[in-house]
């Protein structure tokens, strides 16, 4: 009894303490809950409804188990390697499995449909595809149609030919066709390319003799090559419209240009989806049209045949989907290396599955594959770290402490975010300094343009037909401007993103070489002798994250003489840093400067223009007047877009070089009170603010005032406005002197 009482006496206080602690905890929890409710209510939110899961903040989500989080981090770290291994494995066995699945069931059309169907499903999960409009269908139709023919010819070739012969053919034919295209354009192939083409051609001939194909197999391979050539022609025609205008007329070329514009709006991943989805049903219909349905009904497939077909479909779809995933993660050289390894893996897989077969054919196929891979990799060996991202993140631009680095980043951020009517001054100064023409004559153009790999060559020739300008010297600014154009062509050649871009010069360096056989007094631009030819060689040294660095050498070529015994002399070295801006981004900024009607009508008239090109009969001043002794005025009527080209290809707008050239022309008239004619001059110093972009149909008003003249240098100030709206186009200040 006593022990029980003592026990109860000991336990009772303990229960009371627990109750007090529990009550205190509940009181605190309730206070915290009501504080939370009151805070939500004061913010205007319903305190008794939890936010949807998709809108919950990270703090609202329960913490993940540390072990699961660790596993997730490990998987994320090896994700790229896993995808790369999947791509390499599936791409290596894909052709072999396709041929094995075609042997029991000769239905290339139906099986092409079955292979494309899961590929479309996989890509559907990767991309967000909107409704297929008429314009989008028109843009993707050529690529999708050619892709359908290519798949059908490939399956036909695998049905009627040995897989090694097919592999050798599709590996060697594309670089051979590209080499032929370069030869037709007047380019010269390197010794290594000639050697690889020769080895590949001999190996392909040996492969044909060793693995003798049937007639249908040869026709399928020839059809595949014809489609590949058509794809090359389509890519060339989208960029260079001159042959289309010459042979098909402006209407057909305009249609092609509109189709190319629509295709450029579609991303690479979306285009891959359309390339696989649109041809699927037509291929199925083609199969049934050629009687493949009867073949399907009459044959009973065994379990191994069905398993082989399923493995083939899975490998084909996995290779396509992982290839799209790798496109956003790997550089172009890395992807090309993976494809090269896949070709070698296909050769090994064919031996494992089908045995050695014809040893001579196998050896010949190996030679062809190696040479084809070497040709495909040849254009990429000079590019390091190229990514698919065309636009850089400003903070990710390569490190460096040069004074221009921050300025370039600010300029890049401004040109992407700000519309062109409010372009910042430092963009204009950095970019258009190169494009200013500081002489009234002569106007020059590029000719004999050749592009190979990462190098572009061109020759500068006089374009003006004015008798007074034919023998005038070439000036520094004109030569530099055209050198920058050649650099743009070189950048376009190495750009891995297959869509049109603008290459805007952000920074330039110019170092004149000491001319051989020229008097020391020839300076200020007159040291490019009249009657000579100027050659330009531009090499892309870096192309990464939306920035390109191009090294340029400028040579003077003339007839040998006693004063200048060397035919080819180095005139100057240049270095240009280009900012790479996609065409759609540039056009989006362009729309701030023109109404949709003017821009649309102007674009219809400019379908025949090609990539960046030098001047074509530049727009010139009219209505020149002298209201007073020190003031000159003029007008410029921009009514024909075919009269000018330059830094804004296929866009009905005047580049800064055109406006700047006419400003200097008006200043040269201001040096003479009677305006009897222009004066050959040189620009000592200039400052220009290019406020907005003049577009087709506008009339510009020029006003220039002579402020002072000291030591033979005349100081001018002025502005260029759009006549109707009085919108500022350019504000400028010039210090010029007559040429001695």
XYZ file of C-alpha atoms in Angstrom:
740
model
C 0.000 0.000 0.000
C 2.723 2.396 0.966
C 4.844 1.379 -2.004
C 1.927 1.924 -4.317
C 1.270 5.336 -2.890
C 4.894 6.243 -3.246
C 4.940 4.986 -6.811
C 1.865 6.986 -7.722
C 3.325 10.002 -6.005
C 6.437 9.745 -8.115
C 4.603 9.224 -11.447
C 1.972 11.936 -11.029
C 4.322 14.921 -11.304
C 5.845 13.379 -14.413
C 2.443 13.216 -16.150
C 1.762 16.790 -15.171
C 5.062 17.968 -16.679
C 4.305 16.149 -19.947
C 0.882 17.749 -20.165
C 2.346 21.182 -19.575
C 5.012 20.676 -22.246
C 2.413 19.363 -24.696
C 0.128 22.304 -24.046
C 2.995 24.759 -24.478
C 3.998 23.148 -27.785
C 0.413 23.275 -29.044
C 0.135 26.902 -27.985
C 3.294 27.833 -29.921
C 2.186 25.891 -32.989
C -1.191 27.584 -32.933
C 0.411 30.999 -32.547
C 2.724 30.332 -35.486
C -0.188 29.079 -37.624
C -2.326 32.118 -36.918
C 0.624 34.417 -37.547
C 1.024 32.725 -40.930
C -2.701 33.045 -41.636
C -2.727 36.724 -40.697
C 0.324 37.442 -42.843
C -1.347 35.785 -45.874
C -4.584 37.621 -45.246
C -2.790 40.953 -44.982
C -1.167 40.229 -48.359
C -4.574 39.730 -49.976
C -4.341 35.939 -50.309
C -6.737 33.252 -49.145
C -4.977 31.817 -46.051
C -6.883 28.510 -46.115
C -6.018 27.389 -49.687
C -2.618 25.877 -50.393
C -0.910 26.952 -53.615
C -0.862 24.424 -56.491
C 2.105 22.105 -56.625
C 3.372 23.757 -59.791
C 3.421 27.138 -58.063
C 4.882 26.112 -54.738
C 8.189 27.594 -53.817
C 11.157 25.322 -53.152
C 10.730 25.982 -49.444
C 7.178 24.568 -49.548
C 8.348 21.267 -51.030
C 9.436 18.587 -48.657
C 13.141 17.966 -48.489
C 14.465 15.109 -50.597
C 16.202 12.252 -48.911
C 19.990 12.922 -48.914
C 20.742 9.495 -50.407
C 18.318 10.076 -53.279
C 19.772 13.539 -53.833
C 23.290 12.084 -53.977
C 22.219 9.483 -56.523
C 20.541 12.219 -58.564
C 23.713 14.291 -58.618
C 25.749 11.286 -59.737
C 23.281 10.520 -62.524
C 23.273 14.146 -63.628
C 27.063 14.100 -63.787
C 27.189 11.024 -65.998
C 24.080 11.924 -68.037
C 26.072 13.161 -71.015
C 28.245 10.037 -71.044
C 25.199 7.778 -70.862
C 23.483 9.580 -73.744
C 26.691 9.508 -75.772
C 27.127 5.782 -75.153
C 23.499 5.116 -76.142
C 23.899 7.125 -79.334
C 27.143 5.395 -80.250
C 25.740 1.920 -79.604
C 22.416 2.421 -81.377
C 23.914 4.299 -84.326
C 26.505 1.538 -84.757
C 23.981 -1.316 -84.961
C 21.097 0.560 -86.586
C 21.934 -0.084 -90.253
C 22.817 -3.722 -89.565
C 19.523 -4.331 -87.756
C 17.520 -2.546 -90.454
C 19.009 -4.807 -93.105
C 18.334 -7.881 -90.946
C 14.697 -6.844 -90.460
C 14.246 -6.298 -94.211
C 15.423 -9.790 -95.174
C 12.305 -11.748 -94.101
C 9.887 -8.972 -95.102
C 10.689 -6.985 -98.252
C 8.682 -3.883 -97.344
C 10.966 -0.816 -97.234
C 8.102 1.691 -97.268
C 6.140 0.103 -94.418
C 9.258 -0.516 -92.355
C 10.396 3.071 -92.879
C 7.040 4.139 -91.424
C 7.475 1.760 -88.468
C 10.959 3.136 -87.786
C 9.861 6.768 -87.973
C 6.788 6.360 -85.754
C 8.592 5.812 -82.395
C 11.151 8.419 -83.399
C 8.357 10.962 -83.737
C 6.949 9.935 -80.350
C 10.349 10.376 -78.718
C 10.918 13.766 -80.299
C 7.382 14.818 -79.347
C 8.376 14.515 -75.686
C 11.463 16.683 -76.242
C 10.036 19.624 -78.163
C 7.043 21.880 -77.792
C 5.488 21.913 -81.239
C 2.757 24.415 -81.964
C 0.066 24.097 -84.607
C 1.403 23.482 -88.095
C 0.446 26.618 -90.021
C 0.421 26.940 -93.775
C 3.552 29.108 -93.701
C 5.450 26.672 -91.474
C 4.426 23.737 -93.664
C 5.658 25.638 -96.709
C 8.994 26.276 -95.008
C 9.645 22.712 -93.836
C 8.211 20.984 -96.934
C 11.468 20.874 -98.971
C 13.552 19.502 -96.113
C 10.879 17.003 -95.061
C 10.260 15.856 -98.638
C 13.934 15.332 -99.341
C 14.278 13.537 -96.011
C 11.468 11.137 -96.952
C 13.102 10.293 -100.274
C 16.431 9.820 -98.537
C 15.019 7.355 -95.993
C 13.180 5.418 -98.705
C 16.317 5.150 -100.863
C 18.370 4.096 -97.826
C 15.957 1.301 -96.918
C 15.848 0.196 -100.556
C 19.642 0.118 -100.707
C 19.808 -1.943 -97.494
C 17.277 -4.380 -98.957
C 19.131 -4.985 -102.218
C 22.796 -4.365 -101.233
C 25.315 -5.357 -98.603
C 25.334 -3.119 -95.525
C 29.089 -2.503 -95.909
C 28.618 -1.156 -99.408
C 25.763 1.067 -98.208
C 27.881 2.322 -95.312
C 30.817 3.071 -97.603
C 28.574 4.871 -100.083
C 26.735 7.104 -97.590
C 30.008 7.930 -95.812
C 31.965 8.938 -98.906
C 29.256 10.456 -101.121
C 28.360 13.587 -99.033
C 31.924 14.978 -98.750
C 32.538 14.096 -102.400
C 29.439 16.051 -103.434
C 30.526 19.000 -101.277
C 33.952 18.919 -102.883
C 32.318 18.974 -106.303
C 30.215 21.935 -105.249
C 33.344 23.809 -104.177
C 35.017 23.079 -107.489
C 31.976 24.385 -109.365
C 32.194 27.573 -107.301
C 35.822 28.054 -108.322
C 37.461 26.965 -105.065
C 40.557 24.803 -104.879
C 40.794 21.658 -102.804
C 43.672 21.046 -100.446
C 46.167 18.270 -101.093
C 44.821 16.234 -98.176
C 41.277 16.485 -99.499
C 42.360 15.380 -102.962
C 44.197 12.427 -101.450
C 41.260 11.353 -99.285
C 38.851 11.707 -102.203
C 41.118 9.560 -104.356
C 41.551 6.873 -101.707
C 37.825 6.849 -101.027
C 36.950 6.635 -104.720
C 39.306 3.713 -105.326
C 38.051 2.002 -102.178
C 34.429 2.474 -103.226
C 35.162 0.949 -106.624
C 36.821 -2.018 -104.925
C 33.882 -2.313 -102.555
C 31.447 -2.434 -105.499
C 33.520 -5.122 -107.223
C 33.901 -7.154 -104.033
C 30.297 -6.802 -102.816
C 28.587 -6.834 -106.188
C 25.161 -5.150 -105.709
C 21.974 -5.813 -107.648
C 20.569 -3.345 -110.155
C 17.906 -2.160 -107.704
C 20.606 -1.677 -105.079
C 22.653 0.506 -107.429
C 19.570 2.526 -108.368
C 18.744 3.023 -104.679
C 22.266 4.239 -103.918
C 22.219 6.576 -106.915
C 18.840 7.880 -105.781
C 20.217 8.497 -102.292
C 23.119 10.458 -103.798
C 20.729 12.464 -105.981
C 18.685 13.426 -102.918
C 21.881 14.384 -101.074
C 22.867 16.590 -104.018
C 19.389 18.135 -104.001
C 19.786 18.955 -100.293
C 23.115 20.665 -101.013
C 21.525 22.604 -103.863
C 18.652 23.643 -101.605
C 21.033 24.872 -98.889
C 23.016 26.799 -101.498
C 19.917 28.259 -103.150
C 18.557 29.508 -99.814
C 21.680 31.627 -99.394
C 22.748 32.435 -102.961
C 19.771 33.408 -105.065
C 21.600 34.631 -108.178
C 21.371 31.306 -110.091
C 17.672 31.123 -109.319
C 17.055 34.616 -110.655
C 19.058 33.798 -113.770
C 17.389 30.490 -114.652
C 13.979 30.528 -112.954
C 13.102 34.186 -112.647
C 12.378 36.452 -109.703
C 8.994 34.904 -108.868
C 10.401 31.441 -108.194
C 13.341 32.931 -106.343
C 10.975 35.000 -104.211
C 9.051 31.850 -103.304
C 12.286 30.116 -102.345
C 13.327 33.080 -100.223
C 10.002 33.093 -98.368
C 10.300 29.340 -97.786
C 13.842 29.816 -96.495
C 12.677 32.568 -94.132
C 9.947 30.330 -92.730
C 12.394 27.457 -92.348
C 14.817 29.723 -90.486
C 12.113 30.488 -87.909
C 11.861 26.793 -87.015
C 14.426 25.608 -84.484
C 16.801 22.737 -85.166
C 14.995 20.339 -82.807
C 11.579 21.250 -84.176
C 12.883 20.829 -87.710
C 14.131 17.348 -86.795
C 10.634 16.543 -85.515
C 9.006 17.693 -88.752
C 11.660 15.891 -90.774
C 10.595 12.603 -89.162
C 6.867 13.175 -88.687
C 5.747 14.617 -92.011
C 7.228 11.854 -94.236
C 5.914 8.957 -92.095
C 2.400 8.602 -93.534
C 3.458 9.319 -97.165
C 6.075 6.555 -96.879
C 3.393 4.156 -95.635
C 1.156 5.076 -98.573
C 4.037 4.593 -101.011
C 4.638 1.152 -99.543
C 1.017 0.099 -100.014
C 0.994 1.624 -103.501
C 3.857 -0.658 -104.566
C 2.191 -3.781 -103.216
C 3.929 -4.098 -99.874
C 0.579 -4.823 -98.227
C 0.338 -8.107 -100.138
C 3.870 -8.971 -99.024
C 2.865 -8.226 -95.443
C -0.196 -10.505 -95.608
C 1.432 -13.456 -97.382
C 4.395 -13.848 -95.027
C 4.146 -15.193 -91.523
C 6.927 -13.742 -89.432
C 8.777 -15.885 -86.931
C 9.473 -14.767 -83.402
C 13.183 -14.053 -84.119
C 12.195 -11.935 -87.137
C 9.747 -9.918 -85.038
C 12.342 -9.470 -82.288
C 14.908 -8.309 -84.858
C 12.420 -5.805 -86.254
C 11.595 -4.459 -82.789
C 15.298 -4.112 -81.943
C 15.864 -2.310 -85.243
C 13.023 0.132 -84.573
C 14.266 0.766 -81.022
C 17.854 1.345 -82.177
C 16.768 3.715 -84.967
C 14.540 5.788 -82.657
C 17.074 5.868 -79.815
C 19.855 7.021 -82.139
C 17.655 9.835 -83.479
C 16.471 11.043 -80.054
C 19.888 10.858 -78.384
C 21.387 12.656 -81.381
C 19.006 15.558 -80.764
C 19.898 15.566 -77.055
C 23.609 15.629 -77.857
C 23.130 18.497 -80.296
C 22.488 20.857 -77.381
C 25.299 19.516 -75.196
C 28.285 18.731 -77.415
C 30.332 20.853 -79.747
C 30.322 20.227 -83.488
C 33.743 18.463 -83.511
C 32.652 16.200 -80.654
C 29.438 15.240 -82.440
C 31.361 14.611 -85.657
C 33.797 12.393 -83.760
C 30.894 10.376 -82.333
C 29.409 9.936 -85.818
C 32.800 8.803 -87.095
C 33.043 6.226 -84.307
C 29.503 5.108 -85.147
C 30.548 4.458 -88.763
C 33.450 2.325 -87.585
C 31.113 0.594 -85.120
C 28.704 -0.222 -87.961
C 31.544 -1.868 -89.856
C 32.427 -3.958 -86.799
C 28.770 -4.852 -86.177
C 28.381 -6.040 -89.767
C 31.302 -8.438 -89.260
C 29.896 -9.699 -85.946
C 26.407 -10.298 -87.347
C 27.139 -11.415 -90.912
C 30.686 -12.710 -90.699
C 33.673 -11.657 -92.786
C 32.081 -12.389 -96.144
C 34.186 -10.914 -98.923
C 37.492 -9.929 -97.330
C 38.357 -7.637 -100.230
C 35.020 -5.872 -99.962
C 35.467 -5.494 -96.209
C 38.945 -3.978 -96.569
C 37.756 -1.653 -99.338
C 34.781 -0.575 -97.222
C 37.128 0.153 -94.319
C 39.282 2.380 -96.553
C 36.205 4.239 -97.804
C 34.839 4.765 -94.292
C 38.164 6.100 -93.009
C 38.568 8.477 -95.960
C 34.950 9.650 -95.704
C 35.305 10.342 -91.991
C 38.526 12.252 -92.669
C 36.797 14.382 -95.298
C 33.856 15.123 -93.006
C 36.172 16.132 -90.170
C 38.430 18.214 -92.406
C 36.398 21.403 -92.205
C 36.252 21.276 -88.398
C 39.859 20.779 -87.324
C 40.521 24.511 -87.042
C 37.514 25.223 -84.826
C 37.817 24.589 -81.103
C 34.934 24.696 -78.684
C 32.207 25.546 -81.169
C 28.753 25.313 -79.587
C 25.282 25.438 -81.046
C 24.432 28.504 -78.965
C 24.471 31.427 -81.334
C 23.948 34.010 -78.608
C 26.462 34.303 -75.775
C 25.733 35.013 -72.184
C 27.627 38.260 -71.561
C 29.103 36.976 -68.320
C 30.434 33.869 -70.037
C 32.556 35.589 -72.655
C 36.133 34.427 -72.387
C 38.138 35.958 -69.615
C 40.451 38.826 -70.160
C 41.367 42.216 -68.778
C 41.553 44.199 -72.018
C 39.926 47.636 -71.812
C 37.502 46.785 -74.641
C 36.118 43.645 -72.967
C 33.505 45.293 -70.733
C 32.597 47.702 -73.479
C 31.942 44.845 -75.864
C 29.769 43.054 -73.319
C 27.727 46.207 -72.706
C 27.378 46.711 -76.421
C 26.184 43.161 -76.871
C 23.612 43.456 -74.090
C 22.334 46.725 -75.537
C 21.991 45.499 -79.104
C 19.938 42.520 -77.960
C 17.682 44.366 -75.518
C 17.288 47.832 -77.025
C 15.505 48.658 -80.302
C 17.645 50.168 -83.018
C 16.107 53.681 -82.869
C 17.707 53.975 -79.443
C 21.036 52.350 -80.204
C 23.663 53.322 -77.663
C 26.569 55.434 -78.734
C 29.293 52.957 -77.864
C 27.801 50.325 -80.179
C 27.803 52.791 -83.029
C 31.329 54.003 -82.414
C 32.714 50.477 -82.170
C 30.770 48.987 -85.030
C 30.451 51.689 -87.655
C 33.939 53.110 -87.355
C 34.934 50.339 -89.733
C 32.145 51.049 -92.208
C 32.677 54.792 -92.679
C 33.897 55.707 -96.139
C 36.252 58.672 -95.922
C 36.563 59.376 -99.642
C 34.071 60.173 -102.359
C 35.681 57.889 -104.931
C 36.079 55.192 -105.942
C 33.422 52.722 -104.865
C 34.803 49.219 -104.691
C 33.399 45.718 -104.763
C 34.529 42.208 -103.956
C 35.141 39.624 -106.646
C 36.596 36.120 -106.956
C 35.274 35.215 -103.509
C 36.284 31.726 -102.371
C 35.568 30.011 -99.062
C 37.180 26.798 -97.857
C 37.037 25.520 -94.322
C 37.575 28.494 -92.017
C 39.344 30.667 -94.619
C 37.895 33.118 -97.137
C 39.717 34.840 -100.012
C 38.576 37.738 -102.192
C 39.845 40.448 -104.536
C 38.856 44.121 -104.349
C 38.007 45.733 -107.675
C 36.712 49.148 -108.681
C 33.008 49.263 -109.351
C 32.519 52.891 -110.311
C 32.235 53.664 -114.014
C 33.025 57.333 -113.487
C 36.065 58.228 -115.599
C 37.416 60.472 -112.840
C 37.269 57.641 -110.307
C 38.791 54.749 -112.246
C 42.401 55.669 -111.438
C 41.746 57.121 -107.982
C 43.630 55.433 -105.131
C 41.966 52.934 -102.842
C 41.607 54.339 -99.348
C 42.052 52.686 -95.973
C 38.406 52.823 -94.908
C 37.136 51.210 -98.110
C 39.695 48.415 -97.908
C 38.942 47.793 -94.225
C 35.213 47.690 -94.874
C 35.583 45.080 -97.589
C 38.038 43.120 -95.461
C 35.334 42.973 -92.797
C 32.896 41.657 -95.406
C 35.320 38.844 -96.262
C 35.599 38.095 -92.541
C 31.805 37.769 -92.435
C 31.882 35.175 -95.199
C 34.531 33.189 -93.309
C 32.423 33.310 -90.134
C 29.345 32.171 -92.044
C 31.298 29.204 -93.403
C 32.249 27.887 -89.953
C 28.992 28.724 -88.163
C 27.563 25.373 -87.008
C 24.031 26.727 -86.682
C 22.404 26.316 -90.084
C 20.503 29.578 -90.130
C 21.397 33.048 -91.292
C 23.227 35.418 -88.979
C 24.599 38.936 -88.946
C 28.253 39.432 -88.043
C 28.655 42.874 -86.486
C 32.176 44.227 -86.023
C 32.620 45.218 -82.374
C 36.361 45.837 -82.399
C 39.021 46.100 -85.090
C 42.788 46.368 -85.109
C 44.679 47.607 -88.164
C 48.455 47.510 -88.528
C 49.842 48.752 -91.831
C 52.901 46.965 -93.141
C 55.823 48.861 -94.646
C 55.262 48.783 -98.414
C 58.178 47.645 -100.521
C 59.331 50.118 -103.140
C 57.050 52.952 -102.027
C 58.187 56.419 -101.089
C 58.031 57.116 -97.333
C 55.808 60.164 -97.851
C 52.853 58.177 -99.212
C 50.513 57.924 -96.229
C 46.931 58.597 -95.100
C 45.405 56.008 -97.373
C 47.037 57.003 -100.644
C 49.546 54.208 -100.152
C 47.175 51.797 -101.907
C 48.419 52.595 -105.365
C 46.082 53.291 -108.245
C 45.947 50.581 -110.843
C 46.775 47.799 -108.362
C 44.695 44.886 -107.134
C 44.077 44.233 -103.458
C 43.688 40.677 -102.159
C 42.193 39.756 -98.798
C 42.669 36.549 -96.823
C 40.523 36.080 -93.698
C 40.910 33.147 -91.279
C 38.535 32.453 -88.379
C 40.662 31.871 -85.285
C 37.875 31.613 -82.704
C 34.134 31.022 -82.951
C 32.490 30.469 -79.593
C 29.494 31.738 -77.612
C 28.324 34.236 -80.178
C 31.724 35.875 -80.701
C 34.091 35.348 -83.604
C 37.717 36.435 -83.954
C 39.037 36.730 -87.497
C 42.640 37.334 -88.554
C 42.968 39.169 -91.882
C 45.911 39.764 -94.187
C 45.643 42.357 -96.954
C 47.956 42.083 -99.967
C 48.650 44.374 -102.879
C 49.213 42.704 -106.217
C 50.514 44.574 -109.237
C 52.779 44.247 -112.218
C 56.484 44.079 -111.328
C 58.513 47.182 -111.968
C 61.848 48.738 -111.037
C 60.248 50.525 -108.081
C 58.299 47.497 -106.935
C 59.946 44.263 -108.092
C 57.697 42.041 -105.938
C 54.334 41.178 -107.440
C 52.557 40.388 -104.144
C 53.209 42.584 -101.122
C 51.727 42.555 -97.643
C 49.792 45.783 -97.207
C 48.320 45.382 -93.708
C 47.286 42.986 -90.954
C 43.843 43.255 -89.415
C 41.984 41.610 -86.583
C 38.193 41.793 -86.330
C 36.024 40.716 -83.407
C 32.516 40.007 -84.697
C 29.371 39.629 -82.652
C 27.170 36.856 -84.071
C 23.476 37.762 -84.030
C 20.774 35.474 -85.490
C 18.731 36.931 -88.312
C 15.412 36.650 -86.465
C 16.815 38.577 -83.490
C 18.132 41.296 -85.778
C 14.858 41.522 -87.679
C 12.933 41.701 -84.411
C 14.925 44.815 -83.510
C 14.458 46.109 -87.062
C 10.688 46.138 -86.730
C 10.927 49.037 -84.302
C 12.057 51.268 -87.142
C 9.457 50.605 -89.819
C 5.786 49.849 -90.072
C 4.871 46.290 -90.954
C 3.489 47.367 -94.309
C 6.671 49.071 -95.483
C 8.856 46.253 -94.208
C 6.708 43.556 -95.809
C 6.503 45.335 -99.151
C 10.216 46.002 -99.110
C 11.089 42.406 -98.305
C 9.079 41.245 -101.308
C 11.299 43.359 -103.524
C 14.552 42.171 -101.972
C 14.182 38.438 -102.331
C 16.909 38.383 -104.982
C 19.623 39.824 -102.728
C 22.137 37.386 -101.281
C 24.437 37.338 -98.260
C 26.461 40.396 -97.192
C 27.867 41.994 -100.297
C 29.714 45.206 -101.015
C 28.244 48.289 -102.630
C 26.076 48.030 -105.717
C 25.660 51.558 -107.123
C 25.333 53.319 -103.745
C 22.451 55.678 -103.106
C 23.693 59.246 -103.675
C 22.668 62.752 -102.648
C 20.368 65.051 -104.566
C 18.962 68.588 -104.136
C 22.306 69.857 -102.859
C 22.090 73.497 -101.771
C 24.107 76.156 -99.908
C 21.791 78.293 -97.712
C 24.843 80.166 -96.435
C 28.610 80.179 -96.811
C 29.229 77.614 -94.071
C 26.098 75.470 -94.416
C 25.349 72.720 -96.919
C 22.077 70.800 -97.236
C 21.031 67.829 -99.353
C 18.442 65.092 -99.642
C 18.647 61.376 -100.195
C 15.632 59.532 -101.615
C 15.722 55.879 -100.615
C 13.166 54.380 -103.000
C 14.970 51.468 -104.631
C 16.435 48.797 -102.381
C 18.365 47.266 -105.288
C 20.585 50.355 -105.311
C 22.362 49.440 -102.102
C 23.531 46.462 -100.103
C 26.169 45.952 -97.466
C 25.955 45.405 -93.753
C 22.223 44.616 -93.756
C 21.643 41.885 -96.369
C 18.097 41.197 -97.507
C 16.865 44.059 -95.330
C 15.452 47.208 -96.976
C 17.545 49.570 -94.884
C 20.509 51.840 -95.489
C 23.672 50.741 -93.667
C 25.709 53.287 -91.773
C 28.393 53.104 -94.434
C 26.002 54.546 -97.039
C 24.873 57.401 -94.821
C 28.437 58.057 -93.664
C 29.738 58.093 -97.229
C 27.208 60.733 -98.232
C 27.988 62.801 -95.137
C 31.642 62.886 -96.148
C 30.654 63.638 -99.740
C 28.650 66.651 -98.594
C 31.570 67.755 -96.408
C 33.879 67.574 -99.411
C 31.539 69.967 -101.215
C 31.654 72.248 -98.189
C 35.392 72.753 -98.603
C 34.701 74.899 -101.677
C 32.500 77.940 -101.395
C 31.224 77.611 -104.956
C 30.577 73.855 -104.642
C 32.254 73.435 -108.018
C 33.105 69.837 -107.220
C 34.141 67.456 -104.478
C 37.598 67.614 -102.969
C 39.714 64.533 -102.383
C 40.049 64.458 -98.614
C 40.987 62.372 -95.628
C 39.136 62.128 -92.337
C 41.412 63.123 -89.463
C 38.866 62.398 -86.744
C 35.167 61.682 -86.602
C 32.384 60.950 -84.130
C 29.047 59.607 -85.335
C 25.924 58.535 -83.493
C 23.723 56.349 -85.671
C 20.330 56.884 -84.048
C 17.987 54.793 -86.191
C 17.805 52.730 -89.332
C 16.393 54.441 -92.469
C 14.132 52.072 -94.383
C 12.729 51.848 -97.880
C 10.512 54.740 -98.930
C 12.028 57.346 -96.633
C 13.716 60.592 -97.654
C 16.678 61.744 -95.593
C 17.680 65.343 -95.048
C 21.370 66.196 -94.602
C 22.596 69.393 -92.933
C 26.290 70.091 -92.379
C 27.827 73.255 -90.927
C 31.442 74.367 -91.132
C 32.460 75.342 -87.585
C 36.159 76.202 -87.819
C 39.317 75.708 -89.856
C 42.767 75.440 -88.280
C 46.085 74.203 -89.688
C 44.402 72.971 -92.837
C 41.875 70.837 -90.914
C 38.220 71.830 -91.242
C 35.769 71.104 -88.449
C 32.159 70.207 -89.441
C 29.056 69.407 -87.408
C 25.682 68.248 -88.632
C 22.791 65.836 -88.547
C 20.785 63.546 -90.788
C 17.030 63.331 -90.223
C 14.066 61.575 -91.786
C 12.242 64.335 -93.648
C 8.650 63.357 -92.867
C 8.931 62.646 -89.134
C 12.119 64.632 -88.387
C 13.434 61.527 -86.661
C 17.168 61.671 -86.053
C 19.092 59.227 -88.222
C 22.654 60.307 -87.496
C 24.472 63.019 -85.546
C 28.043 63.592 -86.631
C 31.179 65.651 -86.181
C 34.033 65.604 -88.700
C 37.593 66.903 -88.841
C 38.749 66.613 -92.448
C 41.647 67.872 -94.528
C 42.205 68.000 -98.295
C 44.423 65.292 -99.667
C 47.809 66.637 -100.776
